[in-house]
Amino acid sequence: MGPDRTGAPSPVRGFVHRDEGYRWNEVAVKEYPATGTVSRNVTKQVLFEADENLPAELRYFEVSPGGYSALERHEHVHAVLILRGTGTALVGDEVRPVQEHDLVYTPPHTWHQFRAAPDAPLGFLCLVNGDRDRPSRPTATDVEDLEKNPVLKGVIRY
Ligand code: MN
């Protein structure tokens, strides 16, 4: 957080609404490369980093129209609040439409992927443990298994 006149960090970081994405003052935006990655059109901002007083991280991801987050699973869980736009949330064997203010929980070891609508962004807050395992990505066999589910066939991106 930025220092004020006394040099102490300010407790407030202002919100900035830009057409290309929600932003907060003094929060860095991470853009994932356009190609060679498992997600498409996603930015990430860490709003609150984990520390000894609060061992959790609050991030904001924004997926631009037509984009999607990586299909992954891991032991740690996500508590998600949709903040902007519309799209779909794949969790386990379900794909559900989501809109602003909906809540999404991803349990341990459960496949998940967030997709923006073709004509709207999808922005969401995502709460995670600071100390967490790395995501794992689907193998060819996993994809084969996932696509046996008619709900997921043709829907997953990987
Ligand atoms: Mn995840």
PDB file of C-alpha atoms and ligand atoms in Angstrom:
ATOM      1  CA  MET A   1       0.000   0.000   0.000  1.00  0.00           C
ATOM      2  CA  GLY A   2       1.214   3.512  -0.740  1.00  0.00           C
ATOM      3  CA  PRO A   3       2.701   5.675   1.977  1.00  0.00           C
ATOM      4  CA  ASP A   4       0.841   8.768   3.180  1.00  0.00           C
ATOM      5  CA  ARG A   5       2.576  11.971   4.338  1.00  0.00           C
ATOM      6  CA  THR A   6       3.729  10.290   7.530  1.00  0.00           C
ATOM      7  CA  GLY A   7       5.199   7.374   5.582  1.00  0.00           C
ATOM      8  CA  ALA A   8       2.616   4.926   6.949  1.00  0.00           C
ATOM      9  CA  PRO A   9       0.858   2.734   4.398  1.00  0.00           C
ATOM     10  CA  SER A  10      -2.637   3.945   3.521  1.00  0.00           C
ATOM     11  CA  PRO A  11      -5.392   1.555   4.570  1.00  0.00           C
ATOM     12  CA  VAL A  12      -7.376   2.498   1.464  1.00  0.00           C
ATOM     13  CA  ARG A  13      -6.643   1.719  -2.165  1.00  0.00           C
ATOM     14  CA  GLY A  14      -9.183   3.315  -4.438  1.00  0.00           C
ATOM     15  CA  PHE A  15     -11.138   1.398  -7.039  1.00  0.00           C
ATOM     16  CA  VAL A  16     -10.767   2.361 -10.704  1.00  0.00           C
ATOM     17  CA  HIS A  17     -13.305   1.196 -13.268  1.00  0.00           C
ATOM     18  CA  ARG A  18     -11.740   0.970 -16.697  1.00  0.00           C
ATOM     19  CA  ASP A  19     -13.398  -0.507 -19.744  1.00  0.00           C
ATOM     20  CA  GLU A  20     -10.564  -2.997 -20.136  1.00  0.00           C
ATOM     21  CA  GLY A  21     -10.932  -4.194 -16.555  1.00  0.00           C
ATOM     22  CA  TYR A  22     -11.482  -3.367 -12.917  1.00  0.00           C
ATOM     23  CA  ARG A  23      -8.389  -1.870 -11.293  1.00  0.00           C
ATOM     24  CA  TRP A  24      -7.302  -0.733  -7.844  1.00  0.00           C
ATOM     25  CA  ASN A  25      -4.757   1.976  -7.163  1.00  0.00           C
ATOM     26  CA  GLU A  26      -1.275   0.634  -6.523  1.00  0.00           C
ATOM     27  CA  VAL A  27      -2.269  -2.958  -7.280  1.00  0.00           C
ATOM     28  CA  ALA A  28      -0.169  -4.573 -10.014  1.00  0.00           C
ATOM     29  CA  VAL A  29      -1.930  -6.272 -12.902  1.00  0.00           C
ATOM     30  CA  LYS A  30      -0.566  -9.569 -14.104  1.00  0.00           C
ATOM     31  CA  GLU A  31      -1.430 -10.379 -17.714  1.00  0.00           C
ATOM     32  CA  TYR A  32      -0.973 -13.948 -18.810  1.00  0.00           C
ATOM     33  CA  PRO A  33       0.654 -14.396 -22.232  1.00  0.00           C
ATOM     34  CA  ALA A  34      -1.837 -14.553 -25.103  1.00  0.00           C
ATOM     35  CA  THR A  35      -0.455 -17.811 -26.459  1.00  0.00           C
ATOM     36  CA  GLY A  36       1.186 -20.911 -25.080  1.00  0.00           C
ATOM     37  CA  THR A  37      -0.855 -20.832 -21.889  1.00  0.00           C
ATOM     38  CA  VAL A  38      -3.742 -22.868 -20.608  1.00  0.00           C
ATOM     39  CA  SER A  39      -5.944 -19.842 -19.957  1.00  0.00           C
ATOM     40  CA  ARG A  40      -7.139 -17.200 -22.378  1.00  0.00           C
ATOM     41  CA  ASN A  41      -7.588 -13.450 -21.844  1.00  0.00           C
ATOM     42  CA  VAL A  42      -7.155 -13.505 -18.071  1.00  0.00           C
ATOM     43  CA  THR A  43      -5.654 -10.866 -15.772  1.00  0.00           C
ATOM     44  CA  LYS A  44      -4.863 -11.323 -12.082  1.00  0.00           C
ATOM     45  CA  GLN A  45      -4.526  -8.785  -9.279  1.00  0.00           C
ATOM     46  CA  VAL A  46      -3.581  -9.745  -5.738  1.00  0.00           C
ATOM     47  CA  LEU A  47      -5.696  -7.391  -3.619  1.00  0.00           C
ATOM     48  CA  PHE A  48      -4.524  -8.681  -0.247  1.00  0.00           C
ATOM     49  CA  GLU A  49      -1.447 -10.813   0.256  1.00  0.00           C
ATOM     50  CA  ALA A  50      -1.287 -13.419   2.977  1.00  0.00           C
ATOM     51  CA  ASP A  51       0.637 -12.503   6.107  1.00  0.00           C
ATOM     52  CA  GLU A  52       1.050 -13.780   9.655  1.00  0.00           C
ATOM     53  CA  ASN A  53      -2.123 -11.986  10.763  1.00  0.00           C
ATOM     54  CA  LEU A  54      -4.302 -13.277   7.938  1.00  0.00           C
ATOM     55  CA  PRO A  55      -2.959 -16.388   6.178  1.00  0.00           C
ATOM     56  CA  ALA A  56      -5.181 -16.000   3.122  1.00  0.00           C
ATOM     57  CA  GLU A  57      -4.965 -14.202  -0.192  1.00  0.00           C
ATOM     58  CA  LEU A  58      -7.720 -12.292  -1.928  1.00  0.00           C
ATOM     59  CA  ARG A  59      -7.243 -12.036  -5.680  1.00  0.00           C
ATOM     60  CA  TYR A  60      -9.290 -10.516  -8.469  1.00  0.00           C
ATOM     61  CA  PHE A  61      -9.316 -12.272 -11.817  1.00  0.00           C
ATOM     62  CA  GLU A  62     -10.869 -10.807 -14.881  1.00  0.00           C
ATOM     63  CA  VAL A  63     -11.558 -12.853 -17.983  1.00  0.00           C
ATOM     64  CA  SER A  64     -12.385 -10.807 -21.069  1.00  0.00           C
ATOM     65  CA  PRO A  65     -15.238 -11.856 -23.394  1.00  0.00           C
ATOM     66  CA  GLY A  66     -14.702 -15.323 -24.821  1.00  0.00           C
ATOM     67  CA  GLY A  67     -11.804 -16.084 -22.481  1.00  0.00           C
ATOM     68  CA  TYR A  68     -11.401 -18.707 -19.782  1.00  0.00           C
ATOM     69  CA  SER A  69      -9.318 -19.581 -16.753  1.00  0.00           C
ATOM     70  CA  ALA A  70      -7.107 -22.668 -16.711  1.00  0.00           C
ATOM     71  CA  LEU A  71      -8.845 -26.002 -16.182  1.00  0.00           C
ATOM     72  CA  GLU A  72      -7.224 -27.302 -13.007  1.00  0.00           C
ATOM     73  CA  ARG A  73      -7.657 -28.993  -9.650  1.00  0.00           C
ATOM     74  CA  HIS A  74      -5.756 -28.961  -6.367  1.00  0.00           C
ATOM     75  CA  GLU A  75      -6.102 -29.723  -2.691  1.00  0.00           C
ATOM     76  CA  HIS A  76      -6.804 -26.111  -1.666  1.00  0.00           C
ATOM     77  CA  VAL A  77     -10.272 -24.634  -2.045  1.00  0.00           C
ATOM     78  CA  HIS A  78     -11.538 -21.409  -3.587  1.00  0.00           C
ATOM     79  CA  ALA A  79     -14.289 -19.137  -2.289  1.00  0.00           C
ATOM     80  CA  VAL A  80     -15.346 -17.025  -5.264  1.00  0.00           C
ATOM     81  CA  LEU A  81     -17.598 -13.980  -5.550  1.00  0.00           C
ATOM     82  CA  ILE A  82     -18.531 -12.888  -9.062  1.00  0.00           C
ATOM     83  CA  LEU A  83     -17.972  -9.141  -9.209  1.00  0.00           C
ATOM     84  CA  ARG A  84     -18.366  -8.252 -12.868  1.00  0.00           C
ATOM     85  CA  GLY A  85     -20.166  -9.584 -15.914  1.00  0.00           C
ATOM     86  CA  THR A  86     -21.489 -13.011 -16.761  1.00  0.00           C
ATOM     87  CA  GLY A  87     -20.249 -16.407 -17.831  1.00  0.00           C
ATOM     88  CA  THR A  88     -20.112 -19.968 -16.624  1.00  0.00           C
ATOM     89  CA  ALA A  89     -18.472 -21.821 -13.763  1.00  0.00           C
ATOM     90  CA  LEU A  90     -17.456 -25.425 -14.242  1.00  0.00           C
ATOM     91  CA  VAL A  91     -17.083 -27.179 -10.884  1.00  0.00           C
ATOM     92  CA  GLY A  92     -16.760 -30.956 -10.786  1.00  0.00           C
ATOM     93  CA  ASP A  93     -19.341 -32.361 -13.172  1.00  0.00           C
ATOM     94  CA  GLU A  94     -21.496 -29.240 -13.386  1.00  0.00           C
ATOM     95  CA  VAL A  95     -21.414 -26.180 -15.619  1.00  0.00           C
ATOM     96  CA  ARG A  96     -23.568 -23.370 -14.282  1.00  0.00           C
ATOM     97  CA  PRO A  97     -24.285 -19.868 -15.547  1.00  0.00           C
ATOM     98  CA  VAL A  98     -22.993 -17.206 -13.163  1.00  0.00           C
ATOM     99  CA  GLN A  99     -23.606 -13.503 -12.830  1.00  0.00           C
ATOM    100  CA  GLU A 100     -22.638 -10.615 -10.599  1.00  0.00           C
ATOM    101  CA  HIS A 101     -22.845 -11.365  -6.867  1.00  0.00           C
ATOM    102  CA  ASP A 102     -23.159 -15.132  -7.280  1.00  0.00           C
ATOM    103  CA  LEU A 103     -20.950 -17.223  -5.016  1.00  0.00           C
ATOM    104  CA  VAL A 104     -18.980 -20.255  -6.181  1.00  0.00           C
ATOM    105  CA  TYR A 105     -17.136 -22.743  -3.981  1.00  0.00           C
ATOM    106  CA  THR A 106     -14.608 -25.158  -5.429  1.00  0.00           C
ATOM    107  CA  PRO A 107     -13.960 -28.139  -3.093  1.00  0.00           C
ATOM    108  CA  PRO A 108     -10.612 -29.936  -2.750  1.00  0.00           C
ATOM    109  CA  HIS A 109      -9.415 -32.020  -5.732  1.00  0.00           C
ATOM    110  CA  THR A 110     -12.256 -30.831  -7.948  1.00  0.00           C
ATOM    111  CA  TRP A 111     -11.854 -29.710 -11.569  1.00  0.00           C
ATOM    112  CA  HIS A 112     -12.835 -26.095 -12.129  1.00  0.00           C
ATOM    113  CA  GLN A 113     -12.800 -23.536 -14.916  1.00  0.00           C
ATOM    114  CA  PHE A 114     -14.372 -20.093 -15.282  1.00  0.00           C
ATOM    115  CA  ARG A 115     -15.442 -18.801 -18.683  1.00  0.00           C
ATOM    116  CA  ALA A 116     -16.613 -15.356 -19.701  1.00  0.00           C
ATOM    117  CA  ALA A 117     -19.663 -15.022 -21.925  1.00  0.00           C
ATOM    118  CA  PRO A 118     -18.889 -14.306 -25.605  1.00  0.00           C
ATOM    119  CA  ASP A 119     -20.086 -10.715 -25.172  1.00  0.00           C
ATOM    120  CA  ALA A 120     -19.276  -9.901 -21.541  1.00  0.00           C
ATOM    121  CA  PRO A 121     -16.283 -10.051 -19.221  1.00  0.00           C
ATOM    122  CA  LEU A 122     -16.263 -12.231 -16.124  1.00  0.00           C
ATOM    123  CA  GLY A 123     -14.546 -10.716 -13.092  1.00  0.00           C
ATOM    124  CA  PHE A 124     -14.378 -12.462  -9.747  1.00  0.00           C
ATOM    125  CA  LEU A 125     -12.812 -12.281  -6.316  1.00  0.00           C
ATOM    126  CA  CYS A 126     -11.103 -15.498  -5.288  1.00  0.00           C
ATOM    127  CA  LEU A 127     -10.138 -16.242  -1.701  1.00  0.00           C
ATOM    128  CA  VAL A 128      -7.415 -18.867  -1.109  1.00  0.00           C
ATOM    129  CA  ASN A 129      -5.103 -20.042   1.633  1.00  0.00           C
ATOM    130  CA  GLY A 130      -1.733 -18.324   1.510  1.00  0.00           C
ATOM    131  CA  ASP A 131      -0.074 -21.686   1.972  1.00  0.00           C
ATOM    132  CA  ARG A 132      -1.388 -23.940  -0.775  1.00  0.00           C
ATOM    133  CA  ASP A 133      -0.471 -26.697  -3.187  1.00  0.00           C
ATOM    134  CA  ARG A 134       0.184 -26.100  -6.870  1.00  0.00           C
ATOM    135  CA  PRO A 135      -2.650 -26.729  -9.310  1.00  0.00           C
ATOM    136  CA  SER A 136      -2.534 -29.836 -11.439  1.00  0.00           C
ATOM    137  CA  ARG A 137      -3.570 -29.833 -15.053  1.00  0.00           C
ATOM    138  CA  PRO A 138      -5.578 -32.480 -16.846  1.00  0.00           C
ATOM    139  CA  THR A 139      -3.693 -35.267 -18.581  1.00  0.00           C
ATOM    140  CA  ALA A 140      -4.958 -36.709 -21.862  1.00  0.00           C
ATOM    141  CA  THR A 141      -6.654 -39.450 -19.820  1.00  0.00           C
ATOM    142  CA  ASP A 142      -8.307 -36.881 -17.553  1.00  0.00           C
ATOM    143  CA  VAL A 143      -9.635 -35.028 -20.606  1.00  0.00           C
ATOM    144  CA  GLU A 144     -10.969 -38.282 -22.015  1.00  0.00           C
ATOM    145  CA  ASP A 145     -12.730 -39.021 -18.720  1.00  0.00           C
ATOM    146  CA  LEU A 146     -14.107 -35.498 -18.396  1.00  0.00           C
ATOM    147  CA  GLU A 147     -15.486 -35.620 -21.932  1.00  0.00           C
ATOM    148  CA  LYS A 148     -17.426 -38.786 -21.145  1.00  0.00           C
ATOM    149  CA  ASN A 149     -19.731 -36.454 -19.250  1.00  0.00           C
ATOM    150  CA  PRO A 150     -22.135 -34.975 -21.843  1.00  0.00           C
ATOM    151  CA  VAL A 151     -22.356 -31.789 -19.765  1.00  0.00           C
ATOM    152  CA  LEU A 152     -18.617 -31.202 -20.141  1.00  0.00           C
ATOM    153  CA  LYS A 153     -18.062 -32.530 -23.656  1.00  0.00           C
ATOM    154  CA  GLY A 154     -17.148 -29.659 -25.965  1.00  0.00           C
ATOM    155  CA  VAL A 155     -17.305 -27.229 -23.036  1.00  0.00           C
ATOM    156  CA  ILE A 156     -13.932 -27.685 -21.359  1.00  0.00           C
ATOM    157  CA  ARG A 157     -10.940 -25.762 -22.679  1.00  0.00           C
ATOM    158  CA  TYR A 158      -7.438 -27.049 -21.948  1.00  0.00           C
TER     159      TYR A 158
HETATM  160 MN    MN B   1      -7.827 -23.133  -8.924  1.00  0.00          MN
END
